[in-house]
Amino acid sequence: MKVSVISRSGREVVKGGVEISDSASVSELQEAIHRRTKKYYPSRQRLTLPLQPGSKERPVALNSQKSLQDYCNASAGTLTVVFKDLGPQVKYSTLFFWEYLGPLIIYPIFYYFPVYQYFGYKAERVIHPVQTYAMYYWCFHYFKRIMETFFVHRFSHATSPLANVFRNCAYYWTFGSYIAYYVNHPLYTPVSDLQMKIGFGFGLVCQLANFYCHLLLRNLRSTDGKGGYQIPRGFLFNIVTCANYTTEIYQWVGFNIATQTVAGYVFLVVAAFIMTNWALAKHRRLRKLFDGKEGRPKYPRRWVILPPFL
């Protein structure tokens, strides 16, 4: 079989096309393109079927696990695919490691070192118990996230664009500095002892629940991250589509009850907004996939992310 590889503008990406076995898979075609172009390794490639001129439909993306015969007329013996360069890629574990490492290192710097002297505060700093517990709570959270990245999560996509590393690090590292600055500030006013215990106690329970949610999600995928979409079940997933996001939001609610800073609540609102959008998209996708038709199970009625509001 001969496969012509063109760009969206119609330019030939691989001169003369690629000669490949009729029984080859899409992933084998990607490897063949890589051998011819060197720069474009498989995870950097997005292959789609060409659209008719003037068509407003979305192009069909080639699944790397499928055979090329699934996308062409067997009698023709040829196939044309449209190539898109996704840019430099990194593993998701690399992306998550760097975005979580920043807050894990930055927060203790504000707690342990006299950084406030550089902001004009020369008096001796008094550290309140809530600031110490907040530091432990914060570090436990991000250490847990890093450990989950390497030992719990199974990713459906092997890689992410390199640009996401800089974007995500900017988000996490900036908010980490912002919150650490105010919670550890020499002029910080602590909440009552009871409020602190309620906040951290509630938050810790949510952190443990979040870990268990991640274990349940892990079991929905095989070790290679494949397996397609499945209906998550068990524990909080019986009532909420994205229980992992729900527990993530509520564990920050607990942190803010205990520490009570504007910076912390700003982070909570921004994070909740982002995760709500992710949850709505996932909820719609699962309802569409599991519609109860043609033998498919019907997705059960559930809250999306935040009972009783959404």
mmCIF file of C-alpha atoms in Angstrom:
data_model
loop_
_atom_site.group_PDB
_atom_site.id
_atom_site.type_symbol
_atom_site.label_atom_id
_atom_site.label_comp_id
_atom_site.label_asym_id
_atom_site.label_seq_id
_atom_site.Cartn_x
_atom_site.Cartn_y
_atom_site.Cartn_z
ATOM 1 C CA MET A 1 0.000 0.000 0.000
ATOM 2 C CA LYS A 2 1.168 3.500 -0.798
ATOM 3 C CA VAL A 3 0.292 6.244 1.667
ATOM 4 C CA SER A 4 0.533 9.886 0.650
ATOM 5 C CA VAL A 5 1.299 12.172 3.583
ATOM 6 C CA ILE A 6 0.322 15.800 3.035
ATOM 7 C CA SER A 7 -0.077 18.919 5.146
ATOM 8 C CA ARG A 8 -3.370 20.762 5.510
ATOM 9 C CA SER A 9 -2.238 23.126 2.757
ATOM 10 C CA GLY A 10 -1.679 20.162 0.429
ATOM 11 C CA ARG A 11 2.136 20.181 0.596
ATOM 12 C CA GLU A 12 3.769 16.755 0.510
ATOM 13 C CA VAL A 13 5.315 16.087 3.940
ATOM 14 C CA VAL A 14 7.047 12.844 2.949
ATOM 15 C CA LYS A 15 8.397 13.051 -0.573
ATOM 16 C CA GLY A 16 7.076 10.218 -2.719
ATOM 17 C CA GLY A 17 4.834 8.952 0.056
ATOM 18 C CA VAL A 18 5.312 5.865 2.225
ATOM 19 C CA GLU A 19 5.260 2.272 0.989
ATOM 20 C CA ILE A 20 3.890 0.032 3.721
ATOM 21 C CA SER A 21 2.299 -3.384 4.155
ATOM 22 C CA ASP A 22 -1.434 -3.674 3.457
ATOM 23 C CA SER A 23 -1.887 -5.141 6.940
ATOM 24 C CA ALA A 24 0.037 -2.354 8.701
ATOM 25 C CA SER A 25 -1.450 -0.416 11.603
ATOM 26 C CA VAL A 26 -1.608 3.355 11.979
ATOM 27 C CA SER A 27 1.162 3.200 14.587
ATOM 28 C CA GLU A 28 3.404 1.408 12.049
ATOM 29 C CA LEU A 29 2.686 4.189 9.557
ATOM 30 C CA GLN A 30 3.703 6.751 12.184
ATOM 31 C CA GLU A 31 6.964 4.882 12.753
ATOM 32 C CA ALA A 32 7.568 4.829 9.001
ATOM 33 C CA ILE A 33 6.976 8.591 8.800
ATOM 34 C CA HIS A 34 9.403 9.059 11.676
ATOM 35 C CA ARG A 35 12.091 7.066 9.873
ATOM 36 C CA ARG A 36 11.668 9.282 6.819
ATOM 37 C CA THR A 37 11.458 12.641 8.618
ATOM 38 C CA LYS A 38 13.435 12.022 11.886
ATOM 39 C CA LYS A 39 12.042 15.186 13.496
ATOM 40 C CA TYR A 40 8.440 13.986 13.686
ATOM 41 C CA TYR A 41 8.400 11.134 16.208
ATOM 42 C CA PRO A 42 5.036 9.310 16.554
ATOM 43 C CA SER A 43 3.673 11.214 19.565
ATOM 44 C CA ARG A 44 4.276 14.444 17.682
ATOM 45 C CA GLN A 45 2.103 13.346 14.763
ATOM 46 C CA ARG A 46 -1.627 13.796 14.275
ATOM 47 C CA LEU A 47 -2.980 12.013 11.212
ATOM 48 C CA THR A 48 -6.459 12.631 9.818
ATOM 49 C CA LEU A 49 -8.385 11.784 6.689
ATOM 50 C CA PRO A 50 -8.641 14.604 4.138
ATOM 51 C CA LEU A 51 -11.912 16.515 3.899
ATOM 52 C CA GLN A 52 -13.721 17.503 0.750
ATOM 53 C CA PRO A 53 -13.190 21.166 -0.247
ATOM 54 C CA GLY A 54 -15.711 23.403 1.541
ATOM 55 C CA SER A 55 -16.650 20.747 4.093
ATOM 56 C CA LYS A 56 -17.351 22.039 7.603
ATOM 57 C CA GLU A 57 -17.187 18.630 9.246
ATOM 58 C CA ARG A 58 -14.445 17.715 11.690
ATOM 59 C CA PRO A 59 -11.743 15.515 10.132
ATOM 60 C CA VAL A 60 -11.558 11.869 11.181
ATOM 61 C CA ALA A 61 -8.448 11.281 13.306
ATOM 62 C CA LEU A 62 -6.620 8.001 12.743
ATOM 63 C CA ASN A 63 -6.452 5.753 15.813
ATOM 64 C CA SER A 64 -2.911 4.454 16.286
ATOM 65 C CA GLN A 65 -4.254 1.049 17.417
ATOM 66 C CA LYS A 66 -6.305 0.453 14.267
ATOM 67 C CA SER A 67 -5.333 -0.970 10.902
ATOM 68 C CA LEU A 68 -4.852 1.310 7.890
ATOM 69 C CA GLN A 69 -7.413 -0.871 6.074
ATOM 70 C CA ASP A 70 -10.063 0.583 8.388
ATOM 71 C CA TYR A 71 -9.568 3.969 6.733
ATOM 72 C CA CYS A 72 -9.248 3.165 3.049
ATOM 73 C CA ASN A 73 -10.910 1.378 0.205
ATOM 74 C CA ALA A 74 -9.174 -2.008 0.088
ATOM 75 C CA SER A 75 -9.478 -2.212 -3.708
ATOM 76 C CA ALA A 76 -7.722 1.144 -4.219
ATOM 77 C CA GLY A 77 -4.464 0.159 -2.552
ATOM 78 C CA THR A 78 -3.671 3.785 -1.739
ATOM 79 C CA LEU A 79 -4.408 6.149 1.138
ATOM 80 C CA THR A 80 -3.960 9.866 1.668
ATOM 81 C CA VAL A 81 -3.559 11.219 5.190
ATOM 82 C CA VAL A 82 -3.274 14.786 6.433
ATOM 83 C CA PHE A 83 -0.321 15.358 8.755
ATOM 84 C CA LYS A 84 -0.236 17.887 11.586
ATOM 85 C CA ASP A 85 2.845 18.566 13.696
ATOM 86 C CA LEU A 86 1.767 18.709 17.350
ATOM 87 C CA GLY A 87 5.091 20.232 18.357
ATOM 88 C CA PRO A 88 7.627 18.977 20.931
ATOM 89 C CA GLN A 89 6.071 16.561 23.421
ATOM 90 C CA VAL A 90 6.845 15.441 26.979
ATOM 91 C CA LYS A 91 5.502 12.572 29.051
ATOM 92 C CA TYR A 92 2.542 13.406 31.279
ATOM 93 C CA SER A 93 4.509 12.167 34.273
ATOM 94 C CA THR A 94 7.214 14.743 33.461
ATOM 95 C CA LEU A 95 4.623 17.500 33.129
ATOM 96 C CA PHE A 96 2.961 16.672 36.443
ATOM 97 C CA PHE A 97 6.260 16.233 38.286
ATOM 98 C CA TRP A 98 7.509 19.715 37.441
ATOM 99 C CA GLU A 99 4.214 21.498 38.057
ATOM 100 C CA TYR A 100 3.873 19.898 41.515
ATOM 101 C CA LEU A 101 7.538 20.150 42.493
ATOM 102 C CA GLY A 102 7.422 23.959 42.455
ATOM 103 C CA PRO A 103 4.759 24.402 45.169
ATOM 104 C CA LEU A 104 6.353 21.608 47.220
ATOM 105 C CA ILE A 105 9.658 23.514 47.349
ATOM 106 C CA ILE A 106 8.409 27.114 47.322
ATOM 107 C CA TYR A 107 6.033 26.904 50.289
ATOM 108 C CA PRO A 108 8.638 25.709 52.857
ATOM 109 C CA ILE A 109 10.977 28.491 51.725
ATOM 110 C CA PHE A 110 8.474 31.077 52.986
ATOM 111 C CA TYR A 111 8.038 29.121 56.210
ATOM 112 C CA TYR A 112 11.649 28.292 57.105
ATOM 113 C CA PHE A 113 13.709 31.154 55.682
ATOM 114 C CA PRO A 114 13.697 34.900 56.527
ATOM 115 C CA VAL A 115 12.383 35.946 53.126
ATOM 116 C CA TYR A 116 10.185 38.665 54.650
ATOM 117 C CA GLN A 117 13.267 40.681 55.551
ATOM 118 C CA TYR A 118 13.598 41.396 51.839
ATOM 119 C CA PHE A 119 10.089 42.899 51.934
ATOM 120 C CA GLY A 120 10.955 45.311 54.753
ATOM 121 C CA TYR A 121 9.873 43.304 57.841
ATOM 122 C CA LYS A 122 12.839 43.400 60.216
ATOM 123 C CA ALA A 123 11.077 42.358 63.438
ATOM 124 C CA GLU A 124 11.373 38.815 64.734
ATOM 125 C CA ARG A 125 8.707 36.588 63.207
ATOM 126 C CA VAL A 126 6.402 34.608 65.494
ATOM 127 C CA ILE A 127 5.258 31.319 63.948
ATOM 128 C CA HIS A 128 1.727 30.298 64.922
ATOM 129 C CA PRO A 129 0.712 26.610 65.146
ATOM 130 C CA VAL A 130 -1.720 27.008 62.238
ATOM 131 C CA GLN A 131 1.167 28.119 59.995
ATOM 132 C CA THR A 132 3.133 25.005 60.902
ATOM 133 C CA TYR A 133 0.156 22.700 60.286
ATOM 134 C CA ALA A 134 -0.591 24.507 57.030
ATOM 135 C CA MET A 135 2.955 23.866 55.831
ATOM 136 C CA TYR A 136 2.681 20.150 56.670
ATOM 137 C CA TYR A 137 -0.752 19.944 55.035
ATOM 138 C CA TRP A 138 0.456 21.722 51.890
ATOM 139 C CA CYS A 139 3.589 19.580 51.526
ATOM 140 C CA PHE A 140 1.641 16.376 52.144
ATOM 141 C CA HIS A 141 -0.774 17.325 49.370
ATOM 142 C CA TYR A 142 1.870 17.984 46.714
ATOM 143 C CA PHE A 143 4.049 15.043 47.782
ATOM 144 C CA LYS A 144 0.924 12.869 47.411
ATOM 145 C CA ARG A 145 0.310 14.315 43.953
ATOM 146 C CA ILE A 146 3.858 13.493 42.824
ATOM 147 C CA MET A 147 3.650 9.946 44.189
ATOM 148 C CA GLU A 148 0.278 9.450 42.454
ATOM 149 C CA THR A 149 1.823 10.663 39.199
ATOM 150 C CA PHE A 150 4.445 7.897 39.201
ATOM 151 C CA PHE A 151 2.682 5.057 41.017
ATOM 152 C CA VAL A 152 -1.099 5.501 40.614
ATOM 153 C CA HIS A 153 -2.151 7.398 37.494
ATOM 154 C CA ARG A 154 -2.500 5.674 34.151
ATOM 155 C CA PHE A 155 -2.633 8.204 31.340
ATOM 156 C CA SER A 156 -4.854 7.810 28.287
ATOM 157 C CA HIS A 157 -2.406 9.920 26.245
ATOM 158 C CA ALA A 158 1.303 9.204 26.314
ATOM 159 C CA THR A 159 2.474 12.779 25.935
ATOM 160 C CA SER A 160 1.529 16.442 26.275
ATOM 161 C CA PRO A 161 2.834 19.493 24.367
ATOM 162 C CA LEU A 162 6.020 20.891 25.885
ATOM 163 C CA ALA A 163 4.380 24.325 26.096
ATOM 164 C CA ASN A 164 2.012 22.943 28.756
ATOM 165 C CA VAL A 165 4.965 22.481 31.113
ATOM 166 C CA PHE A 166 5.612 26.229 31.148
ATOM 167 C CA ARG A 167 1.930 27.135 31.345
ATOM 168 C CA ASN A 168 1.140 24.704 34.173
ATOM 169 C CA CYS A 169 4.286 25.551 36.111
ATOM 170 C CA ALA A 170 3.429 29.244 35.878
ATOM 171 C CA TYR A 171 -0.029 28.494 37.316
ATOM 172 C CA TYR A 172 1.057 26.241 40.199
ATOM 173 C CA TRP A 173 4.285 27.999 41.101
ATOM 174 C CA THR A 174 2.682 31.460 41.076
ATOM 175 C CA PHE A 175 -0.255 30.430 43.234
ATOM 176 C CA GLY A 176 2.100 28.496 45.522
ATOM 177 C CA SER A 177 4.151 31.651 46.105
ATOM 178 C CA TYR A 178 1.047 33.817 46.468
ATOM 179 C CA ILE A 179 -0.554 31.636 49.146
ATOM 180 C CA ALA A 180 2.710 30.873 50.972
ATOM 181 C CA TYR A 181 3.509 34.578 51.204
ATOM 182 C CA TYR A 182 0.264 35.443 52.998
ATOM 183 C CA VAL A 183 -0.155 32.357 55.191
ATOM 184 C CA ASN A 184 3.397 32.685 56.533
ATOM 185 C CA HIS A 185 3.413 36.492 56.735
ATOM 186 C CA PRO A 186 4.664 38.049 60.017
ATOM 187 C CA LEU A 187 1.398 40.002 60.285
ATOM 188 C CA TYR A 188 -0.781 36.940 59.688
ATOM 189 C CA THR A 189 -3.686 36.643 62.147
ATOM 190 C CA PRO A 190 -4.530 33.008 62.973
ATOM 191 C CA VAL A 191 -8.062 31.652 63.254
ATOM 192 C CA SER A 192 -9.357 30.022 66.426
ATOM 193 C CA ASP A 193 -7.960 26.666 67.470
ATOM 194 C CA LEU A 194 -11.346 24.996 66.900
ATOM 195 C CA GLN A 195 -11.690 26.408 63.384
ATOM 196 C CA MET A 196 -8.163 25.291 62.550
ATOM 197 C CA LYS A 197 -8.877 21.718 63.687
ATOM 198 C CA ILE A 198 -12.177 21.574 61.794
ATOM 199 C CA GLY A 199 -10.571 22.884 58.596
ATOM 200 C CA PHE A 200 -7.520 20.645 58.579
ATOM 201 C CA GLY A 201 -9.501 17.633 59.773
ATOM 202 C CA PHE A 202 -12.080 18.036 57.007
ATOM 203 C CA GLY A 203 -9.361 18.699 54.435
ATOM 204 C CA LEU A 204 -7.352 15.642 55.425
ATOM 205 C CA VAL A 205 -10.403 13.392 55.093
ATOM 206 C CA CYS A 206 -10.954 14.842 51.599
ATOM 207 C CA GLN A 207 -7.312 14.241 50.665
ATOM 208 C CA LEU A 208 -7.605 10.583 51.621
ATOM 209 C CA ALA A 209 -10.917 10.315 49.753
ATOM 210 C CA ASN A 210 -9.260 11.903 46.731
ATOM 211 C CA PHE A 211 -6.495 9.281 46.850
ATOM 212 C CA TYR A 212 -9.084 6.487 46.919
ATOM 213 C CA CYS A 213 -10.900 8.061 43.944
ATOM 214 C CA HIS A 214 -7.640 7.985 41.993
ATOM 215 C CA LEU A 215 -7.211 4.299 42.809
ATOM 216 C CA LEU A 216 -10.687 3.579 41.439
ATOM 217 C CA LEU A 217 -9.938 5.520 38.247
ATOM 218 C CA ARG A 218 -6.641 3.671 37.859
ATOM 219 C CA ASN A 219 -8.492 0.358 37.735
ATOM 220 C CA LEU A 220 -10.563 1.549 34.760
ATOM 221 C CA ARG A 221 -7.479 1.424 32.523
ATOM 222 C CA SER A 222 -4.993 -1.278 31.646
ATOM 223 C CA THR A 223 -1.305 -0.845 32.441
ATOM 224 C CA ASP A 224 -0.654 0.758 29.039
ATOM 225 C CA GLY A 225 -3.352 3.383 29.673
ATOM 226 C CA LYS A 226 -5.665 1.943 27.020
ATOM 227 C CA GLY A 227 -9.129 0.542 27.373
ATOM 228 C CA GLY A 228 -11.366 3.401 26.288
ATOM 229 C CA TYR A 229 -13.960 5.138 28.404
ATOM 230 C CA GLN A 230 -15.779 3.251 31.121
ATOM 231 C CA ILE A 231 -18.396 4.266 33.655
ATOM 232 C CA PRO A 232 -16.623 4.920 36.969
ATOM 233 C CA ARG A 233 -18.330 3.145 39.854
ATOM 234 C CA GLY A 234 -17.914 2.755 43.582
ATOM 235 C CA PHE A 235 -17.492 5.100 46.530
ATOM 236 C CA LEU A 236 -18.403 8.726 45.652
ATOM 237 C CA PHE A 237 -18.548 7.885 41.941
ATOM 238 C CA ASN A 238 -21.969 6.369 42.567
ATOM 239 C CA ILE A 239 -23.307 9.892 43.090
ATOM 240 C CA VAL A 240 -20.831 12.212 41.360
ATOM 241 C CA THR A 241 -19.320 11.868 37.875
ATOM 242 C CA CYS A 242 -16.035 13.549 38.812
ATOM 243 C CA ALA A 243 -15.629 12.602 42.469
ATOM 244 C CA ASN A 244 -11.864 13.084 42.131
ATOM 245 C CA TYR A 245 -12.410 16.780 41.329
ATOM 246 C CA THR A 246 -15.054 17.083 44.048
ATOM 247 C CA THR A 247 -12.693 15.841 46.753
ATOM 248 C CA GLU A 248 -9.886 18.014 45.355
ATOM 249 C CA ILE A 249 -12.023 21.133 45.669
ATOM 250 C CA TYR A 250 -13.267 20.284 49.143
ATOM 251 C CA GLN A 251 -9.772 19.559 50.454
ATOM 252 C CA TRP A 252 -8.870 23.154 49.507
ATOM 253 C CA VAL A 253 -12.054 24.317 51.230
ATOM 254 C CA GLY A 254 -10.706 22.660 54.377
ATOM 255 C CA PHE A 255 -7.325 24.339 53.947
ATOM 256 C CA ASN A 256 -8.977 27.751 53.608
ATOM 257 C CA ILE A 257 -11.252 27.241 56.595
ATOM 258 C CA ALA A 258 -8.122 26.585 58.653
ATOM 259 C CA THR A 259 -5.935 29.371 57.230
ATOM 260 C CA GLN A 260 -8.447 32.050 56.131
ATOM 261 C CA THR A 261 -6.578 34.132 53.541
ATOM 262 C CA VAL A 262 -7.795 35.961 50.460
ATOM 263 C CA ALA A 263 -4.989 34.354 48.439
ATOM 264 C CA GLY A 264 -6.195 30.882 49.392
ATOM 265 C CA TYR A 265 -9.790 31.625 48.430
ATOM 266 C CA VAL A 266 -8.723 33.141 45.093
ATOM 267 C CA PHE A 267 -6.874 29.907 44.319
ATOM 268 C CA LEU A 268 -9.917 27.882 45.395
ATOM 269 C CA VAL A 269 -12.251 29.804 43.071
ATOM 270 C CA VAL A 270 -9.890 29.578 40.077
ATOM 271 C CA ALA A 271 -9.205 25.870 40.630
ATOM 272 C CA ALA A 272 -12.911 25.097 41.110
ATOM 273 C CA PHE A 273 -13.750 26.974 37.882
ATOM 274 C CA ILE A 274 -11.152 25.002 35.891
ATOM 275 C CA MET A 275 -12.163 21.628 37.331
ATOM 276 C CA THR A 276 -15.862 22.388 36.835
ATOM 277 C CA ASN A 277 -15.253 22.924 33.114
ATOM 278 C CA TRP A 278 -13.336 19.635 32.940
ATOM 279 C CA ALA A 279 -16.108 17.855 34.829
ATOM 280 C CA LEU A 280 -18.874 19.218 32.586
ATOM 281 C CA ALA A 281 -16.968 18.103 29.481
ATOM 282 C CA LYS A 282 -16.392 14.612 30.897
ATOM 283 C CA HIS A 283 -20.011 14.313 32.041
ATOM 284 C CA ARG A 284 -21.296 15.202 28.567
ATOM 285 C CA ARG A 285 -18.849 12.786 26.940
ATOM 286 C CA LEU A 286 -19.845 9.873 29.180
ATOM 287 C CA ARG A 287 -23.567 10.526 28.679
ATOM 288 C CA LYS A 288 -23.048 10.609 24.920
ATOM 289 C CA LEU A 289 -20.987 7.403 24.871
ATOM 290 C CA PHE A 290 -23.270 5.486 27.227
ATOM 291 C CA ASP A 291 -26.657 6.400 25.789
ATOM 292 C CA GLY A 292 -28.406 3.051 26.355
ATOM 293 C CA LYS A 293 -28.715 2.377 22.616
ATOM 294 C CA GLU A 294 -27.522 -0.611 20.543
ATOM 295 C CA GLY A 295 -26.609 -2.603 23.623
ATOM 296 C CA ARG A 296 -24.585 0.147 25.273
ATOM 297 C CA PRO A 297 -25.255 0.764 28.985
ATOM 298 C CA LYS A 298 -27.042 3.958 29.934
ATOM 299 C CA TYR A 299 -25.105 6.418 32.027
ATOM 300 C CA PRO A 300 -26.788 6.741 35.440
ATOM 301 C CA ARG A 301 -28.218 9.989 36.741
ATOM 302 C CA ARG A 302 -25.507 11.692 38.811
ATOM 303 C CA TRP A 303 -24.318 15.055 40.019
ATOM 304 C CA VAL A 304 -21.519 16.425 37.849
ATOM 305 C CA ILE A 305 -19.036 17.688 40.428
ATOM 306 C CA LEU A 306 -20.466 19.658 43.366
ATOM 307 C CA PRO A 307 -23.627 18.359 45.042
ATOM 308 C CA PRO A 308 -26.097 19.894 45.561
ATOM 309 C CA PHE A 309 -25.175 22.727 43.186
ATOM 310 C CA LEU A 310 -24.042 21.027 39.986
#
